[in-house]
Every structure is written in C-alpha cells, then in structure tokens.
Coordinates of C-alpha atoms and ligand atoms in Angstrom, one line a residue:
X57 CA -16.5 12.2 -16.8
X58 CA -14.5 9.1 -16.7
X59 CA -15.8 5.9 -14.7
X60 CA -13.5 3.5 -14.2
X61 CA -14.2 0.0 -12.6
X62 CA -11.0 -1.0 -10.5
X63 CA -9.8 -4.4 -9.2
X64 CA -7.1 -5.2 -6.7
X65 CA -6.2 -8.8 -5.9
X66 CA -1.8 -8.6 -5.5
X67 CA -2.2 -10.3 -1.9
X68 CA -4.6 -11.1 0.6
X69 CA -7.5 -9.2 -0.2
X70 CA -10.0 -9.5 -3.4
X71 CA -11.4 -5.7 -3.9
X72 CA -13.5 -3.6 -6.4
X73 CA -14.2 0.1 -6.6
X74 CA -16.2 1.9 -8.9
X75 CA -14.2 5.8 -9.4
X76 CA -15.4 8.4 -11.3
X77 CA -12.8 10.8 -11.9
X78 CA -10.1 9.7 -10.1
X79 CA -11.6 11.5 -7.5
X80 CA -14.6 9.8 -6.0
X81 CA -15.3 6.3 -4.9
X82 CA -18.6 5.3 -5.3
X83 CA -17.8 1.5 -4.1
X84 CA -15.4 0.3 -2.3
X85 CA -15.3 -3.6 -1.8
X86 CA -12.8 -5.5 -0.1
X87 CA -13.1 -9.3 0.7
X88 CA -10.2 -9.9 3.0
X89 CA -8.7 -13.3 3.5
X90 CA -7.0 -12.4 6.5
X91 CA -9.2 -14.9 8.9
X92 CA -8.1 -17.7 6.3
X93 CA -4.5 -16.5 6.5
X94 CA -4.7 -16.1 10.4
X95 CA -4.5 -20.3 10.8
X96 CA -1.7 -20.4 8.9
X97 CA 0.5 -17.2 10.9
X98 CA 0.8 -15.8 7.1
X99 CA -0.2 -15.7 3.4
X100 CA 0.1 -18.7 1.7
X101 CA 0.4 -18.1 -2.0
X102 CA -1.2 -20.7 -3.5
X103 CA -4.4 -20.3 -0.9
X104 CA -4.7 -16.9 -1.5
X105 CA -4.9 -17.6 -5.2
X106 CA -7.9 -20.3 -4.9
X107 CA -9.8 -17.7 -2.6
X108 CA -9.0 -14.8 -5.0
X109 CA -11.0 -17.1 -7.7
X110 CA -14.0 -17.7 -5.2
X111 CA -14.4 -13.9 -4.8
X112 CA -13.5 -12.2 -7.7
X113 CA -17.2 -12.6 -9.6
X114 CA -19.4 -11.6 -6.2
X115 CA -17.1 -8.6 -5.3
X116 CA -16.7 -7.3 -8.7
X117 CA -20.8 -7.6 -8.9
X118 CA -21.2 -5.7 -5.3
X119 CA -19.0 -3.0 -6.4
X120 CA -21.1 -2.5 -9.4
X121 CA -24.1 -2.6 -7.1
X122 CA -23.4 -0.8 -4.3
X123 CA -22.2 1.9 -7.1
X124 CA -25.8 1.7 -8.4
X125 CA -23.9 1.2 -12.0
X126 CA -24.2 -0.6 -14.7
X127 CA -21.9 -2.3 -17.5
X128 CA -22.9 0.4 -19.4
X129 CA -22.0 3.3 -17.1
X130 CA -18.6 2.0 -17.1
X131 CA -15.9 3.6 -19.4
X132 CA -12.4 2.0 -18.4
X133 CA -11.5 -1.0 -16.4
X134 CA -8.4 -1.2 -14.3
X135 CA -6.7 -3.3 -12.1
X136 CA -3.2 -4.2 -10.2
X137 CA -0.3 -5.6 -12.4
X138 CA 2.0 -5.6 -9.9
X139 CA 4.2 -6.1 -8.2
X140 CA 2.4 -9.1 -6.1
X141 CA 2.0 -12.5 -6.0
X142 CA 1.6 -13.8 -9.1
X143 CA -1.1 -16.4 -8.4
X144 CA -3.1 -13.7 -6.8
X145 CA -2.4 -10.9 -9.3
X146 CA -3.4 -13.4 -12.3
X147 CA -7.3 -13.9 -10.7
X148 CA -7.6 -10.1 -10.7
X149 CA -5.9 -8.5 -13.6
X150 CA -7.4 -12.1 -15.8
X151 CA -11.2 -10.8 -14.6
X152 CA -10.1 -7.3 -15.9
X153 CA -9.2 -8.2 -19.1
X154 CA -12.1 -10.4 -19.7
X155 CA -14.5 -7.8 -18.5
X156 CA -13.0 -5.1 -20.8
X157 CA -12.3 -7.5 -23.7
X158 CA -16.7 -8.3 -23.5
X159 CA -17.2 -5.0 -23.0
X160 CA -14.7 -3.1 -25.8
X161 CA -13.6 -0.9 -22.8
X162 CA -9.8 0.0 -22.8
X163 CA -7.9 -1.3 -20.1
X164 CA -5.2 0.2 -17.7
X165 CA -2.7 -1.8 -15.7
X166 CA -1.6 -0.1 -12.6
X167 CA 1.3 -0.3 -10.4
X168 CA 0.5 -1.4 -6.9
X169 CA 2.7 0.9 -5.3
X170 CA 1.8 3.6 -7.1
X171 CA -2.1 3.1 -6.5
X172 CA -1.0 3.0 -2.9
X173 CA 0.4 6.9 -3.0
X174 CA -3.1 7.5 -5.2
X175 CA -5.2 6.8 -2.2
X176 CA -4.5 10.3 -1.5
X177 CA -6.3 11.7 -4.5
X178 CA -9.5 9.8 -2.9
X179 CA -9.3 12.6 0.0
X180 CA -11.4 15.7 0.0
X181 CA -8.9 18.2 -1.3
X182 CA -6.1 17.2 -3.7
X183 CA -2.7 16.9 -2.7
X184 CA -0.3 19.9 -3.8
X185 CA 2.6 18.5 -5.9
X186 CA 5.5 17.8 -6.0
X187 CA 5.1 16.2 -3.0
X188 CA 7.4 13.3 -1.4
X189 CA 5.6 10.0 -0.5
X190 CA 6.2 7.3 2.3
X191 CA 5.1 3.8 1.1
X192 CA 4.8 1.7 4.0
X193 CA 2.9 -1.9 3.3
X194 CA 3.5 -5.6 4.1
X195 CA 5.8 -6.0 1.1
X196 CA 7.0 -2.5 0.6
X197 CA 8.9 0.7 2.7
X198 CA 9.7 3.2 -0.5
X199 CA 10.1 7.1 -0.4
X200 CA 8.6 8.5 -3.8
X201 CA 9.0 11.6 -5.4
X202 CA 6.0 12.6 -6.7
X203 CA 6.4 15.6 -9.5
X204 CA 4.2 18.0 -10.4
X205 CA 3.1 16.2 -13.5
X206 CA 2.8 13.2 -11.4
X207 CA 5.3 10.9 -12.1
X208 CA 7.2 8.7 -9.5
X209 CA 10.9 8.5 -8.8
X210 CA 11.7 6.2 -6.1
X211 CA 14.6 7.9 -3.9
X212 CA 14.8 4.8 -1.8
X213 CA 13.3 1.8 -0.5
X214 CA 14.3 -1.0 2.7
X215 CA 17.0 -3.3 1.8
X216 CA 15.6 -5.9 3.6
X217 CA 12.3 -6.3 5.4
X218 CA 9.7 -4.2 4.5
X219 CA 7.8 -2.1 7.9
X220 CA 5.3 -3.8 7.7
X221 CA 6.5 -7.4 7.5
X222 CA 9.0 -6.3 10.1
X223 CA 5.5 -5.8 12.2
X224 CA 3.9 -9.3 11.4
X225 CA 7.5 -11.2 12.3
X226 CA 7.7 -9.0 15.3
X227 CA 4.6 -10.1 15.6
X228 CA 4.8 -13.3 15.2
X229 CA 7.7 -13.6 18.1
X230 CA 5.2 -12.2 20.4
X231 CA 2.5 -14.8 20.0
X232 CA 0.0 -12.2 18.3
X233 CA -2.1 -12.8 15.1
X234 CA -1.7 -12.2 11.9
X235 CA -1.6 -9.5 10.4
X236 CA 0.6 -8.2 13.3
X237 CA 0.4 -4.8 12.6
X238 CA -2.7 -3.7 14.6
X239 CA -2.9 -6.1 17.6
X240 CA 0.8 -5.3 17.7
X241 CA 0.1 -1.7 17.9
X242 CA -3.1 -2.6 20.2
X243 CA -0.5 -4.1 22.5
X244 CA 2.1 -1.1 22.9
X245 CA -1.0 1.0 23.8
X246 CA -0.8 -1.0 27.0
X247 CA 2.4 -0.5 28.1
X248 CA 3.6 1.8 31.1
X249 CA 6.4 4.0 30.1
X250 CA 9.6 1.8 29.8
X251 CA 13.4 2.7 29.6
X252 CA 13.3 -0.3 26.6
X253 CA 14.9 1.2 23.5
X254 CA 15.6 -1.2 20.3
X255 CA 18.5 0.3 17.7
X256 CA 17.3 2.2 14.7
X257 CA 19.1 1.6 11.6
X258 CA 19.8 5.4 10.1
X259 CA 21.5 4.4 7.1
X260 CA 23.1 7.9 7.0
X261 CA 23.5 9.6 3.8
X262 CA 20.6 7.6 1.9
X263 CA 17.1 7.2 1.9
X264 CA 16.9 3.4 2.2
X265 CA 15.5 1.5 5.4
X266 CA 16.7 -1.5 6.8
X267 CA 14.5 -3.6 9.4
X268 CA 16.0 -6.8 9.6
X269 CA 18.4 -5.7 12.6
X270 CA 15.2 -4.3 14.5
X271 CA 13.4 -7.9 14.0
X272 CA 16.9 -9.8 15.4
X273 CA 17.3 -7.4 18.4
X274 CA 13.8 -8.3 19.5
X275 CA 13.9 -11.9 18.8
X276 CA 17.6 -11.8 20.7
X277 CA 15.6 -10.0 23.6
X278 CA 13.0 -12.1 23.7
X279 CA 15.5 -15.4 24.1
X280 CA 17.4 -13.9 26.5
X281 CA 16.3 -14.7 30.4
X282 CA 14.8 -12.0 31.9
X283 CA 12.7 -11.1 28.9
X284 CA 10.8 -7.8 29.3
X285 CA 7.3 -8.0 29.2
X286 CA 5.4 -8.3 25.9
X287 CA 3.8 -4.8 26.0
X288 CA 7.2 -3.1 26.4
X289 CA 8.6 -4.8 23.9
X290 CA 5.7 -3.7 21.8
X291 CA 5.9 -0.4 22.5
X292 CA 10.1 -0.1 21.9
X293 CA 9.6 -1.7 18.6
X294 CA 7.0 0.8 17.0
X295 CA 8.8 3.4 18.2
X296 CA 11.8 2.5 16.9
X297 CA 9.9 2.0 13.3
X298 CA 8.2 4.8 13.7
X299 CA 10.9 7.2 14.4
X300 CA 13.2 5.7 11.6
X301 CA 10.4 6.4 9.1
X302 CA 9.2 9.5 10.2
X303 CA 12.7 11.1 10.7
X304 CA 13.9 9.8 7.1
X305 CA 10.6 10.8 5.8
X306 CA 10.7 14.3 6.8
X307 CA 14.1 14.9 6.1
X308 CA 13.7 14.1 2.6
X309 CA 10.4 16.0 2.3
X310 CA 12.7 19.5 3.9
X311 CA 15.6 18.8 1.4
X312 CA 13.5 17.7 -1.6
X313 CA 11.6 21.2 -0.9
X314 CA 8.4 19.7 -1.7
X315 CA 5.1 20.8 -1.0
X316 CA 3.5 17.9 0.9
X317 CA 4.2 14.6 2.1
X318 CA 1.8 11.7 1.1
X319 CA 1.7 8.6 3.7
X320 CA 0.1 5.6 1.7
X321 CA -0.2 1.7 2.4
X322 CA -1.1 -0.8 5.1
X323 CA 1.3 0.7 7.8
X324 CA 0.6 4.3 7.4
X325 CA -3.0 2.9 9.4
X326 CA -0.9 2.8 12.5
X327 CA -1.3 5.8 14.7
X328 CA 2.0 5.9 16.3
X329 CA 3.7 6.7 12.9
X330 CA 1.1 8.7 12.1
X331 CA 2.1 11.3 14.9
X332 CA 5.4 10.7 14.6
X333 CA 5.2 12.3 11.0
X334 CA 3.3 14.8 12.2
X335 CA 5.4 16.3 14.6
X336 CA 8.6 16.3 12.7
X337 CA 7.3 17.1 9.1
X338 CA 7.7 21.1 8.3
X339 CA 5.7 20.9 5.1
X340 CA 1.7 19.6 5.2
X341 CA 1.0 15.5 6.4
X342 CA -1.5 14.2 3.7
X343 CA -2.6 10.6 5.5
X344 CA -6.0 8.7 4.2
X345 CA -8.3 7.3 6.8
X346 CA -7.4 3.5 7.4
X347 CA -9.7 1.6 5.3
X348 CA -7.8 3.4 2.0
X349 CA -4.1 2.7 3.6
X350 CA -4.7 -0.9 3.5
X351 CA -5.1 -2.5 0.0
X352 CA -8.5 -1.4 -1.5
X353 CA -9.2 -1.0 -5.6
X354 CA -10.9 2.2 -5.0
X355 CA -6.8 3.3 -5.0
X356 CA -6.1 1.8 -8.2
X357 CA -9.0 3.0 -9.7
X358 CA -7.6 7.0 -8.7
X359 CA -4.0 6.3 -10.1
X360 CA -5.7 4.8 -13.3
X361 CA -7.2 8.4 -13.5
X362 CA -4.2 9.9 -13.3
X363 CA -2.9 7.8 -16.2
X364 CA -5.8 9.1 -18.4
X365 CA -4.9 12.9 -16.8
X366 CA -1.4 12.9 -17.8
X367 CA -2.3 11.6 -21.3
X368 CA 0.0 8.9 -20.9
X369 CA -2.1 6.1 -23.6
X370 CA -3.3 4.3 -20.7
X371 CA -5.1 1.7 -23.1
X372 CA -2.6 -1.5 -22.4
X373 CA -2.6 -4.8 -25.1
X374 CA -4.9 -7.2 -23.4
X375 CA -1.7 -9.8 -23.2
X376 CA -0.1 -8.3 -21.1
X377 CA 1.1 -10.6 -17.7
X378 CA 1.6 -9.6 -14.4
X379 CA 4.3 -7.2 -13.5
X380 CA 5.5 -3.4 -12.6
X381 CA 2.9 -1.6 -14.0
X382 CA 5.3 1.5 -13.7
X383 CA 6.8 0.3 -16.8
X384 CA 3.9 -0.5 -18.7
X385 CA 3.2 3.5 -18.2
X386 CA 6.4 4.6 -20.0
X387 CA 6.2 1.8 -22.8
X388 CA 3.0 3.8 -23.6
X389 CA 4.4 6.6 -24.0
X390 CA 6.6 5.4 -26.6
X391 CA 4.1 4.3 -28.5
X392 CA 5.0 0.1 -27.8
X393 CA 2.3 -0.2 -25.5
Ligands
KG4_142 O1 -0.9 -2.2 2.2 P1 -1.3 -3.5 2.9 O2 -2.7 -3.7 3.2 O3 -0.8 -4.7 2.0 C1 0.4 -4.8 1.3 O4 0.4 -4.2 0.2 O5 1.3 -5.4 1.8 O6 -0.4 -3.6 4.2 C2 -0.5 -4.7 5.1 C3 0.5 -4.5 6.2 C4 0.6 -5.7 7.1 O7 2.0 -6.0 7.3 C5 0.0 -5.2 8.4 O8 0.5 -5.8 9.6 C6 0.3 -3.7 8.3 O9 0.1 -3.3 7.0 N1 -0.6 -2.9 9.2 C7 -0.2 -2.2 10.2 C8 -1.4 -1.6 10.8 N2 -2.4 -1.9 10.0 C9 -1.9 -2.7 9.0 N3 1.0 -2.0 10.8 C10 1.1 -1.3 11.9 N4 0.1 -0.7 12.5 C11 -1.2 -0.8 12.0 N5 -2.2 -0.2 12.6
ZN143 ZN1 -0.5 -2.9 -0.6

C-alpha cells in the first residue's frame, strides 16, 4: 500500500490530499482564493503567491487530519511542478520538499496537466486504456493520448486562448465574476431559445483549438448597437465552445480507436460540454464529479501513483525548480533523475 500526501498550489487554489493507492482520496483540501481574486476580475500572480504561503501549513495539516494520518502513515510526498505560475508553484512544491526532506520520504514532481487526466483514476472503476483525453482548464485546452502503459502524447492543444480563459474574458465582457466559467454557464441556462450563433473555429485537418476568434466575435457583438441580450449571448458562446470541443474530441477518440475518452480540468465541470460529449462520443465518456475537475491535490496525488505503477523512478532530486513535470518523468527513466 502506497500513501502518498499530495500538494497542489500552480494557481489560485492551495490544496492537499491524502491518496492511498492512487486510487482513494482520503482528504481532499482545497483553499480557494477565488473571493480574493474576484476584486481584482483575475489572478494576480504575485497575490496569489503571498496567499499560497498563508495556507500552505493549515491545509497541508487538515489534509493530514481529516485523513486521520499521521507523518508516519505517510510513504511518498508529491506535489505540482508545473506548468503554473511560478510564484505559486514555488509555495507548494518548496512545502513538499521540506516535508519529505524532514521526513526521508522520496518525492515525486507531477505534471499539472497530467494530474488533471488522473482525476479519473479517483472514480469508482478505472478507466480502460488507451484512452484519448480532453484537457479543458483556465490555462490549458489539450487532447492527450493516453496509452495503455499510461503515458501521454499530446495530439494537440489551443493556439491561443485556452476554453476556459476564453470563459472568464467572455465573461468578463458580460459584467459577470470571476471565475466566469459557472455564472457564465448559470447565465445561458436562462436564455429562451435564440437564432444567435457565434463562429466555431474547426481548424480542419488538426487537433488544435483556437478561441481567440470566438472571444472577438462576442466582444464585436457586444459593441455593436442593438446588442443581444446578455443571456443569449451566453448561451451562443457555450455552445459554440462546447460543440468545437466535443466534436474535435470525439473525432479523435473514433479515429485514434481508443477505448474511452477521459474529460479532466476546471471546464469539463460545465454541463453543457458535458452533454455535448456525450452525445457525439461512440466509445465510453469518463467525466469526474466537479469538485475533482477543478484543481484539487487529491489528482496529483493519483498520477503520482501512476508514476510508482509504471516503475518509472519517481524519486526526484530535491533541487529540482518549478517546471513540466512531464519531463522530469522521462529524465528518470534515464537514470539523470
Ligand atoms: O482546472 P482549473 O480549476 O484551473 C486551471 O488549471 O486553470 O480551471 C479553472 C477554469 C476557469 O477558467 C473557470 O472559469 C473554468 O475552469 N470553469 C468552468 C466551469 N467551472 C469552472 N467553465 C465553464 N463552466 C463551468 N461550470
Ligand atoms: Zn488546473
């Protein structure tokens, strides 16, 4: 049995999770900044940093005690590398290193991307591989292939905005909080059927995403006189997202020929996407419940796991600095790491 204490701290929110197995959360702690960021319409990097350091000790403690463990249950520590902000990922991944350096406990730097697609490990049944995974977060839109040994290769990714930053500046432009995502979405519930369609951006022939056309159109529409009302617009605009992802999404997953397809990260929470997928997917939709699509450490505790479980040396020096954890993985493997 492998218990792992995990910490997450890349953005806006200061988590811990206690995992055993990869499997099973025990704790699940997330302090969020988002009511600090909410005054500001956005992250500021150097404010999330100073609150990071406020809540590091108090969260990592309440994950311990809400796991009813102790230090000494504890056999790994893990936490976020990257990618991030760096003043944020430093408060996190420093507190790991110090906790396993006191404690002798080898340590194990995880991608942030890659814990999101984990998340799905933390479900009741495990997720057949390969699978093909849809990463859609505040700083990222990628489309992973998973294999069967469970390694990533990232078949593409937005070139510009990711979806869910595309939701906040959306937003933003139509005087809702931040994060935009869910009173955006709360919004477009409200809104009568309209004839309002916003352009999709295909990108035929790839599996990359664009968003920054989508975020113009709207802010275009918006100037214009004779403005639709905010709830159509709303609605238009996750349904353009929605259908861009979903349709890309699924395609990939029929031509890949994989077994499942894995929604992860922060906009994977919002419902209209997640029926999208479902309808147009023809292999199994493998979506955690909310609380584990939004940044949590109980996810980077399950990809640590899988570290251990492929035997990749997950045991990183402990001066190692922020950064894709993704390489870390295969410097291991050489034997550098
Ligand atoms: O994964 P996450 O918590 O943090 C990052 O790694 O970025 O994702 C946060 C993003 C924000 O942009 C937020 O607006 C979006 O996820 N989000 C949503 C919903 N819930 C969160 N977007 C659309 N619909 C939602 N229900
Ligand atoms: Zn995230």
């Amino acid at each position: 049995m492998a218990t792992i204490l995990a910490i997450e701290s890349s953005c806006d929110e200061t988590a811990a999770a206690v995992v055993v197995d990869g499997r099973r959360a025990l704790s699940n702690v997330i302090a969020s900044q988002q009511a600090l960021h909410a005054a500001t319409g956005g992250i500021v990097p150097e404010v999330a940093a100073r609150q990071h350091l406020r809540a590091i000790v108090p969260v990592v403690r309440q994950a311990l005690a809400e796991a009813e463990c102790s230090w000494d249950d504890l056999d790994y520590i893990a936490a976020t590398a990257g990618p991030g902000l760096p003043g944020a990922l430093v408060v996190g991944l420093n507190a790991a290193r110090g906790i396993a350096f006191a404690r002798g406990l080898p340590f194990i730097p995880v991608d942030h991307i890659e814990g999101h697609v984990c998340a799905n490990w933390l479900l009741p049944d495990e997720p057949p591989l390969p699978a093909l995974a849809l990463v859609v977060s505040g700083g990222h839109t990628e489309l992973l292939l998973v294999a069967e040994d469970g390694r990533m290769r990232r078949l593409g990714a937005t070139r510009d905005d990711a979806a869910g930053e595309a939701f906040d500046k959306v937003a933003r432009l139509l005087g809702l909080p931040y994060p935009g995502g869910p009173p955006l979405a709360r919004l477009a519930a409200t809104a009568a059927p309209s004839r309002l369609r916003l352009p999709r951006a295909w990108l035929r022939g790839s599996d990359d995403f664009s968003f920054s056309g989508l975020k113009t159109a709207v802010q275009q529409l918006l100037a214009a006189p004779g403005a639709p009302p905010a709830a159509d617009v709303a609605l238009a605009f996750e349904e353009s997202v929605a259908d861009v992802l979903a349709t890309k999404a699924a395609r990939a997953a029929s031509r890949e020929g994989v077994a499942a397809l894995l929604l992860a990260g922060g906009v994977a929470a919002n419902a209209r996407l997640r029926a999208r997928v479902r309808a147009l997917a023809d292999v199994p939709v493998v979506i955690p419940p909310p609380i584990l699509c939004t940044d949590n450490a109980a996810m980077i505790g399950a990809a640590a796991y899988r570290h251990l479980a492929a035997a990749v040396s997950p045991a990183a020096p402990l001066d190692i600095t922020s950064t894709r954890a993704r390489s870390l993985a295969s410097l291991a493997v050489t034997g550098t790491g």
